[in-house]
Tab-separated table of C-alpha atoms in Angstrom:
chain	number	residue	atom	x	y	z
C	480	MET	CA	-10.174	10.729	-45.825
C	481	LEU	CA	-8.719	7.034	-44.483
C	482	ARG	CA	-10.054	4.155	-46.057
C	483	LYS	CA	-11.908	1.380	-44.701
C	484	PRO	CA	-9.046	-0.723	-43.802
C	485	SER	CA	-6.990	2.130	-42.481
C	486	LEU	CA	-10.020	2.854	-40.171
C	487	ILE	CA	-10.166	-0.829	-39.054
C	488	ALA	CA	-6.567	-0.585	-38.197
C	489	VAL	CA	-6.437	2.783	-36.004
C	490	LEU	CA	-10.011	1.335	-34.370
C	491	MET	CA	-8.527	-1.805	-33.552
C	492	ILE	CA	-5.226	-0.341	-32.181
C	493	ALA	CA	-7.240	2.430	-29.859
C	494	SER	CA	-9.372	-0.525	-28.735
C	495	CYS	CA	-6.264	-2.544	-27.606
C	496	GLY	CA	-4.732	0.390	-25.725
C	497	ALA	CA	-8.022	0.428	-23.816
C	498	VAL	CA	-7.788	-3.133	-22.561
C	499	VAL	CA	-4.566	-2.384	-21.510
C	500	ALA	CA	-4.946	0.526	-20.119
C	501	SER	CA	-7.777	-1.428	-17.892
C	502	CYS	CA	-5.526	-4.367	-17.136
C	503	GLU	CA	-3.763	-2.056	-14.468
C	504	THR	CA	-3.081	-4.102	-11.810
C	505	PRO	CA	-4.399	-2.096	-8.330
C	506	GLY	CA	-1.692	-1.401	-5.260
C	507	ALA	CA	2.075	-0.928	-5.777
C	508	ALA	CA	3.793	-1.930	-8.615
C	509	PHE	CA	6.643	-3.602	-6.290
C	510	PRO	CA	7.156	-4.922	-2.881
C	511	PRO	CA	9.038	-2.866	-0.439
C	512	VAL	CA	12.894	-2.888	-0.769
C	513	GLN	CA	13.363	-3.524	2.638
C	514	ASP	CA	11.265	-7.419	2.133
C	515	LEU	CA	13.403	-7.890	-0.631
C	516	ARG	CA	16.572	-7.657	1.655
C	517	VAL	CA	18.133	-10.664	3.092
C	518	GLU	CA	19.278	-10.580	6.447
C	519	PRO	CA	22.238	-12.217	7.284
C	520	LYS	CA	21.605	-14.977	10.026
C	521	PRO	CA	23.848	-14.107	12.992
C	522	VAL	CA	26.789	-15.576	13.433
C	523	PRO	CA	28.071	-17.090	16.890
C	524	PRO	CA	31.149	-15.055	18.805
C	525	GLU	CA	33.899	-17.207	20.023
C	526	GLU	CA	33.046	-16.749	23.354
C	527	VAL	CA	29.916	-18.645	23.289
C	528	LEU	CA	31.607	-21.945	23.886
C	529	THR	CA	32.974	-20.661	26.904
C	530	SER	CA	29.840	-18.610	28.037
C	531	ARG	CA	26.655	-19.475	28.760
C	532	ILE	CA	25.285	-15.732	28.639
C	533	ALA	CA	26.865	-15.396	25.361
C	534	GLY	CA	24.974	-18.327	24.222
C	535	GLU	CA	21.617	-17.397	25.060
C	536	LYS	CA	22.542	-13.675	23.381
C	537	HIS	CA	22.972	-15.592	20.411
C	538	ASP	CA	20.151	-17.525	20.668
C	539	ASN	CA	17.825	-14.684	21.422
C	540	ALA	CA	19.605	-13.293	17.943
C	541	VAL	CA	19.156	-16.194	15.878
C	542	GLU	CA	15.455	-16.399	17.281
C	543	ALA	CA	14.877	-12.438	16.907
C	544	TRP	CA	16.453	-13.037	12.961
C	545	GLY	CA	14.145	-15.790	12.622
C	546	GLU	CA	10.916	-13.879	13.348
C	547	ALA	CA	11.583	-11.075	11.325
C	548	GLY	CA	12.059	-13.214	8.220
C	549	TRP	CA	8.802	-14.869	8.540
C	550	LEU	CA	7.597	-11.423	9.343
C	551	GLN	CA	8.844	-10.682	5.878
C	552	VAL	CA	7.762	-13.513	4.184
C	553	GLY	CA	3.876	-12.584	5.367
C	554	ARG	CA	4.738	-9.160	4.025
C	555	LEU	CA	5.647	-10.564	0.939
C	556	CYS	CA	2.771	-13.063	0.564
C	557	ARG	CA	0.070	-10.234	1.101
C	558	PHE	CA	1.913	-7.901	-1.703
C	559	PHE	CA	1.490	-10.524	-4.174
C	560	ASP	CA	-2.078	-11.394	-2.746
C	561	GLU	CA	-2.896	-8.059	-3.093
C	562	MET	CA	-1.886	-8.596	-6.875
C	563	LYS	CA	-4.288	-11.652	-7.013
C	564	MET	CA	-1.752	-14.168	-7.468
C	565	PRO	CA	-3.757	-17.410	-6.880
C	566	GLY	CA	-2.806	-20.312	-4.668
C	567	LEU	CA	-1.560	-18.155	-2.008
C	568	ASN	CA	-2.692	-18.597	2.093
C	569	CYS	CA	-1.008	-15.388	3.879
C	570	PRO	CA	-1.009	-14.873	7.746
C	571	ALA	CA	-2.654	-11.856	8.879
C	572	PRO	CA	-0.313	-9.167	9.786
C	573	GLU	CA	0.743	-8.785	13.493
C	574	VAL	CA	-0.461	-6.342	15.484
C	575	ARG	CA	1.403	-5.423	18.312
C	576	PRO	CA	0.179	-3.635	21.103
C	577	PRO	CA	0.641	0.098	21.680
C	578	ASP	CA	4.123	0.498	23.688
C	579	PRO	CA	3.037	1.864	27.650
C	580	GLY	CA	6.177	3.897	27.693
């Protein structure tokens, strides 16, 4: 038979375990791996100095890189918002229209 101090210790340990088990954060434990990868900024090719079209292609690549980065930040923000991180003001998820093709 357990003595009273031992019984109290066992009950305290069991109640702490129940409290810790109930503290599970809803959702995934980690953000998606692809959202933690940093994409390098596009490097301009040498022909941007002589070709208007090459310059426009590079501008488009930089624009796409920037937009992808901000979409990534929004996904990470919403992930941590689901984890109940205080002080966030996340953008709504981007909704793209269905591809007509």
